[in-house]
Each structure stands twice: as C-alpha cells, then as structure tokens.
C-alpha cells in the first residue's frame, strides 16, 4: 500500500466514480447511482472510499440497524489494477473500526460462493462461514454468509 493512498468518507461528488468502480469490479449485482446516493445521504451506515493519485481505487459500504449488535458489509471493491496493494485490508479495517465506534459486536456479509479469492480474503481477516444462500445472486449463483465477531 503506497503512502499516497487516502481513505475517507464518500460524498455525493464521488457518485460517478463509485458507479464506475462497481462496473469494473463486479459482473452482476451492482449498486446504482441512486442506491449510492441513498447510502451516502440517508442510510444508517457509511461508505468509505480510497483514492490514489487522484483516482478512486476502492470503496466499502457498511450498514447497521438500530437495536442490532451487528453491521453488514454490503460491498467492498478494489479496482482490478489496484488489487494486491492492501487497499481491501485498509477498507475492511476502516469498516471494523466504524462498527466498534457504534458499539457493534459483529460484522456479517454475503459473498458469491464461486468467488474463491474474496472468500479467502475474508477468511484471512477472521470471517467464518455462517450459512449458504441458494440462488442468491441475479445469475442464480449461491451465496455464502460470513460472520466475524469484533
């Protein structure tokens, strides 16, 4: 991870870049511009972004519900040409820190069952499989539910 990586909270000025990142990072089940607008302005949660050399290179969306002790990592994506630099780790760590600041005790997420690199990434960071979601994604691929106590 280069010294030039800068993590911050997303703003409405990031909408176009966030959507572009979704397009290159995911084949299906992408957030739309209106969904990101809602996440940034109204949702009970946060969207983090990482910039390097003036370009948006990664993002993560974390949400929680009032009265719940867990947060849900809805999305984490790093631009293909920026992978392997520790940016995903930086985003995940920021989400965990944010969840702790809100007194939450667990993180959950869903990941495609065929996304071996993402599953391995989350496992390396302490997540364990907690369920299987049949035909979960738009293309009918199963999902895995994963959980980490924080």
PDB file of C-alpha atoms in Angstrom:
ATOM      1  CA  UNK A   1       0.000   0.000   0.000  1.00  0.00           C
ATOM      2  CA  UNK A   2       1.539   3.241  -1.117  1.00  0.00           C
ATOM      3  CA  UNK A   3       1.838   6.325   1.038  1.00  0.00           C
ATOM      4  CA  UNK A   4      -0.390   8.108  -1.467  1.00  0.00           C
ATOM      5  CA  UNK A   5      -3.469   6.017  -0.520  1.00  0.00           C
ATOM      6  CA  UNK A   6      -6.066   8.199   1.168  1.00  0.00           C
ATOM      7  CA  UNK A   7      -9.119   6.735   2.927  1.00  0.00           C
ATOM      8  CA  UNK A   8     -12.124   8.976   3.567  1.00  0.00           C
ATOM      9  CA  UNK A   9     -15.898   9.025   3.822  1.00  0.00           C
ATOM     10  CA  UNK A  10     -17.626   9.151   0.422  1.00  0.00           C
ATOM     11  CA  UNK A  11     -19.503  12.272  -0.657  1.00  0.00           C
ATOM     12  CA  UNK A  12     -22.039  12.955  -3.381  1.00  0.00           C
ATOM     13  CA  UNK A  13     -19.149  14.172  -5.542  1.00  0.00           C
ATOM     14  CA  UNK A  14     -17.990  10.529  -5.672  1.00  0.00           C
ATOM     15  CA  UNK A  15     -21.195   9.131  -7.206  1.00  0.00           C
ATOM     16  CA  UNK A  16     -19.963   8.768 -10.792  1.00  0.00           C
ATOM     17  CA  UNK A  17     -16.655   7.261  -9.701  1.00  0.00           C
ATOM     18  CA  UNK A  18     -18.398   4.829  -7.344  1.00  0.00           C
ATOM     19  CA  UNK A  19     -20.656   3.595 -10.138  1.00  0.00           C
ATOM     20  CA  UNK A  20     -17.679   3.239 -12.494  1.00  0.00           C
ATOM     21  CA  UNK A  21     -15.843   1.228  -9.835  1.00  0.00           C
ATOM     22  CA  UNK A  22     -18.884  -1.064  -9.449  1.00  0.00           C
ATOM     23  CA  UNK A  23     -18.898  -1.615 -13.221  1.00  0.00           C
ATOM     24  CA  UNK A  24     -15.271  -2.764 -13.351  1.00  0.00           C
ATOM     25  CA  UNK A  25     -15.337  -4.587 -10.035  1.00  0.00           C
ATOM     26  CA  UNK A  26     -18.499  -6.680 -10.326  1.00  0.00           C
ATOM     27  CA  UNK A  27     -20.160  -8.574 -13.168  1.00  0.00           C
ATOM     28  CA  UNK A  28     -23.626  -8.567 -11.538  1.00  0.00           C
ATOM     29  CA  UNK A  29     -25.483  -7.225  -8.509  1.00  0.00           C
ATOM     30  CA  UNK A  30     -24.021  -3.726  -8.680  1.00  0.00           C
ATOM     31  CA  UNK A  31     -25.077  -0.662  -6.738  1.00  0.00           C
ATOM     32  CA  UNK A  32     -26.703   2.017  -8.891  1.00  0.00           C
ATOM     33  CA  UNK A  33     -26.106   5.745  -8.638  1.00  0.00           C
ATOM     34  CA  UNK A  34     -29.410   6.193  -6.781  1.00  0.00           C
ATOM     35  CA  UNK A  35     -28.517   3.414  -4.330  1.00  0.00           C
ATOM     36  CA  UNK A  36     -25.157   5.054  -3.614  1.00  0.00           C
ATOM     37  CA  UNK A  37     -26.889   8.421  -3.215  1.00  0.00           C
ATOM     38  CA  UNK A  38     -29.150   6.865  -0.573  1.00  0.00           C
ATOM     39  CA  UNK A  39     -26.243   5.133   1.177  1.00  0.00           C
ATOM     40  CA  UNK A  40     -24.305   8.404   1.383  1.00  0.00           C
ATOM     41  CA  UNK A  41     -27.166  10.683   2.420  1.00  0.00           C
ATOM     42  CA  UNK A  42     -29.824   8.667   4.252  1.00  0.00           C
ATOM     43  CA  UNK A  43     -28.737   5.214   5.267  1.00  0.00           C
ATOM     44  CA  UNK A  44     -27.678   4.270   8.771  1.00  0.00           C
ATOM     45  CA  UNK A  45     -24.136   3.490   7.777  1.00  0.00           C
ATOM     46  CA  UNK A  46     -21.123   4.743   5.899  1.00  0.00           C
ATOM     47  CA  UNK A  47     -19.438   4.467   2.533  1.00  0.00           C
ATOM     48  CA  UNK A  48     -15.649   4.656   2.583  1.00  0.00           C
ATOM     49  CA  UNK A  49     -13.515   5.368  -0.465  1.00  0.00           C
ATOM     50  CA  UNK A  50      -9.797   5.113  -1.132  1.00  0.00           C
ATOM     51  CA  UNK A  51      -8.081   7.452  -3.541  1.00  0.00           C
ATOM     52  CA  UNK A  52      -4.650   7.012  -5.055  1.00  0.00           C
ATOM     53  CA  UNK A  53      -3.073   9.514  -7.399  1.00  0.00           C
ATOM     54  CA  UNK A  54      -6.372  11.386  -7.691  1.00  0.00           C
ATOM     55  CA  UNK A  55      -8.413   8.335  -8.736  1.00  0.00           C
ATOM     56  CA  UNK A  56     -10.957   6.365  -6.753  1.00  0.00           C
ATOM     57  CA  UNK A  57      -9.399   2.917  -6.318  1.00  0.00           C
ATOM     58  CA  UNK A  58     -11.716   1.252  -3.809  1.00  0.00           C
ATOM     59  CA  UNK A  59     -14.866   1.533  -1.760  1.00  0.00           C
ATOM     60  CA  UNK A  60     -16.748  -0.195   1.026  1.00  0.00           C
ATOM     61  CA  UNK A  61     -20.340   0.192   2.197  1.00  0.00           C
ATOM     62  CA  UNK A  62     -21.224  -0.675   5.794  1.00  0.00           C
ATOM     63  CA  UNK A  63     -24.746  -0.514   7.249  1.00  0.00           C
ATOM     64  CA  UNK A  64     -26.363  -1.279  10.591  1.00  0.00           C
ATOM     65  CA  UNK A  65     -29.826  -1.219  12.117  1.00  0.00           C
ATOM     66  CA  UNK A  66     -30.972   0.477  15.282  1.00  0.00           C
ATOM     67  CA  UNK A  67     -31.128  -2.062  18.091  1.00  0.00           C
ATOM     68  CA  UNK A  68     -28.889  -4.587  16.338  1.00  0.00           C
ATOM     69  CA  UNK A  69     -25.448  -5.603  17.552  1.00  0.00           C
ATOM     70  CA  UNK A  70     -24.149  -6.372  14.070  1.00  0.00           C
ATOM     71  CA  UNK A  71     -23.220  -4.398  10.998  1.00  0.00           C
ATOM     72  CA  UNK A  72     -23.451  -5.662   7.441  1.00  0.00           C
ATOM     73  CA  UNK A  73     -20.655  -5.145   4.973  1.00  0.00           C
ATOM     74  CA  UNK A  74     -22.730  -4.654   1.841  1.00  0.00           C
ATOM     75  CA  UNK A  75     -19.928  -4.102  -0.598  1.00  0.00           C
ATOM     76  CA  UNK A  76     -16.184  -3.905  -0.781  1.00  0.00           C
ATOM     77  CA  UNK A  77     -14.475  -3.417  -4.118  1.00  0.00           C
ATOM     78  CA  UNK A  78     -10.976  -2.533  -5.277  1.00  0.00           C
ATOM     79  CA  UNK A  79     -10.198  -1.559  -8.866  1.00  0.00           C
ATOM     80  CA  UNK A  80      -8.656  -4.525 -10.712  1.00  0.00           C
ATOM     81  CA  UNK A  81      -5.397  -2.658 -11.419  1.00  0.00           C
ATOM     82  CA  UNK A  82      -5.032  -1.735  -7.724  1.00  0.00           C
ATOM     83  CA  UNK A  83      -5.503  -5.194  -6.206  1.00  0.00           C
ATOM     84  CA  UNK A  84      -2.726  -6.698  -4.140  1.00  0.00           C
ATOM     85  CA  UNK A  85      -1.692  -3.364  -2.589  1.00  0.00           C
ATOM     86  CA  UNK A  86      -3.506  -3.747   0.727  1.00  0.00           C
ATOM     87  CA  UNK A  87      -6.398  -1.441  -0.163  1.00  0.00           C
ATOM     88  CA  UNK A  88      -9.033  -4.086   0.596  1.00  0.00           C
ATOM     89  CA  UNK A  89      -7.457  -4.616   4.000  1.00  0.00           C
ATOM     90  CA  UNK A  90      -7.494  -0.862   4.608  1.00  0.00           C
ATOM     91  CA  UNK A  91     -11.203  -0.649   3.705  1.00  0.00           C
ATOM     92  CA  UNK A  92     -12.146  -3.657   5.827  1.00  0.00           C
ATOM     93  CA  UNK A  93     -10.206  -2.311   8.805  1.00  0.00           C
ATOM     94  CA  UNK A  94     -11.993   1.050   8.492  1.00  0.00           C
ATOM     95  CA  UNK A  95     -15.361  -0.742   8.484  1.00  0.00           C
ATOM     96  CA  UNK A  96     -14.453  -2.766  11.564  1.00  0.00           C
ATOM     97  CA  UNK A  97     -13.295   0.376  13.373  1.00  0.00           C
ATOM     98  CA  UNK A  98     -16.524   2.180  12.447  1.00  0.00           C
ATOM     99  CA  UNK A  99     -18.635  -0.733  13.702  1.00  0.00           C
ATOM    100  CA  UNK A 100     -16.743  -0.740  17.006  1.00  0.00           C
ATOM    101  CA  UNK A 101     -17.273   3.029  17.360  1.00  0.00           C
ATOM    102  CA  UNK A 102     -21.006   2.359  17.198  1.00  0.00           C
ATOM    103  CA  UNK A 103     -20.792  -0.351  19.863  1.00  0.00           C
ATOM    104  CA  UNK A 104     -21.449  -3.204  17.444  1.00  0.00           C
ATOM    105  CA  UNK A 105     -20.020  -6.640  18.136  1.00  0.00           C
ATOM    106  CA  UNK A 106     -20.150  -8.458  14.794  1.00  0.00           C
ATOM    107  CA  UNK A 107     -19.819  -7.954  11.056  1.00  0.00           C
ATOM    108  CA  UNK A 108     -21.739 -10.020   8.516  1.00  0.00           C
ATOM    109  CA  UNK A 109     -21.508 -10.182   4.747  1.00  0.00           C
ATOM    110  CA  UNK A 110     -22.650 -12.164   1.752  1.00  0.00           C
ATOM    111  CA  UNK A 111     -20.217 -13.302  -0.933  1.00  0.00           C
ATOM    112  CA  UNK A 112     -20.643 -15.304  -4.104  1.00  0.00           C
ATOM    113  CA  UNK A 113     -19.926 -18.979  -3.415  1.00  0.00           C
ATOM    114  CA  UNK A 114     -17.776 -19.065  -6.572  1.00  0.00           C
ATOM    115  CA  UNK A 115     -15.630 -16.061  -5.580  1.00  0.00           C
ATOM    116  CA  UNK A 116     -12.752 -18.019  -4.068  1.00  0.00           C
ATOM    117  CA  UNK A 117     -10.388 -15.038  -3.784  1.00  0.00           C
ATOM    118  CA  UNK A 118     -12.952 -12.982  -1.839  1.00  0.00           C
ATOM    119  CA  UNK A 119     -13.797 -15.919   0.438  1.00  0.00           C
ATOM    120  CA  UNK A 120     -10.096 -16.442   1.151  1.00  0.00           C
ATOM    121  CA  UNK A 121      -9.637 -12.695   1.782  1.00  0.00           C
ATOM    122  CA  UNK A 122     -12.441 -12.641   4.348  1.00  0.00           C
ATOM    123  CA  UNK A 123     -11.234 -15.881   5.983  1.00  0.00           C
ATOM    124  CA  UNK A 124      -7.735 -14.383   6.371  1.00  0.00           C
ATOM    125  CA  UNK A 125      -9.380 -11.492   8.182  1.00  0.00           C
ATOM    126  CA  UNK A 126     -11.239 -13.682  10.668  1.00  0.00           C
ATOM    127  CA  UNK A 127     -14.594 -14.252   8.962  1.00  0.00           C
ATOM    128  CA  UNK A 128     -16.171 -17.709   9.118  1.00  0.00           C
ATOM    129  CA  UNK A 129     -18.938 -19.173   7.001  1.00  0.00           C
ATOM    130  CA  UNK A 130     -22.263 -18.991   8.822  1.00  0.00           C
ATOM    131  CA  UNK A 131     -24.739 -20.027   6.122  1.00  0.00           C
ATOM    132  CA  UNK A 132     -25.411 -20.749   2.475  1.00  0.00           C
ATOM    133  CA  UNK A 133     -27.865 -18.726   0.391  1.00  0.00           C
ATOM    134  CA  UNK A 134     -29.291 -20.722  -2.520  1.00  0.00           C
ATOM    135  CA  UNK A 135     -29.721 -18.875  -5.845  1.00  0.00           C
ATOM    136  CA  UNK A 136     -28.889 -15.612  -4.049  1.00  0.00           C
ATOM    137  CA  UNK A 137     -27.400 -13.575  -6.891  1.00  0.00           C
ATOM    138  CA  UNK A 138     -29.046 -12.238 -10.064  1.00  0.00           C
ATOM    139  CA  UNK A 139     -27.491 -15.031 -12.119  1.00  0.00           C
ATOM    140  CA  UNK A 140     -28.728 -17.672  -9.619  1.00  0.00           C
ATOM    141  CA  UNK A 141     -25.274 -18.282  -8.139  1.00  0.00           C
ATOM    142  CA  UNK A 142     -25.356 -19.311  -4.486  1.00  0.00           C
ATOM    143  CA  UNK A 143     -24.028 -17.011  -1.830  1.00  0.00           C
ATOM    144  CA  UNK A 144     -22.199 -17.641   1.402  1.00  0.00           C
ATOM    145  CA  UNK A 145     -22.993 -15.744   4.548  1.00  0.00           C
ATOM    146  CA  UNK A 146     -19.916 -14.958   6.606  1.00  0.00           C
ATOM    147  CA  UNK A 147     -19.562 -13.503  10.096  1.00  0.00           C
ATOM    148  CA  UNK A 148     -16.846 -12.063  12.292  1.00  0.00           C
ATOM    149  CA  UNK A 149     -17.029 -11.106  15.964  1.00  0.00           C
ATOM    150  CA  UNK A 150     -15.270  -7.813  16.618  1.00  0.00           C
TER     151      UNK A 150
END
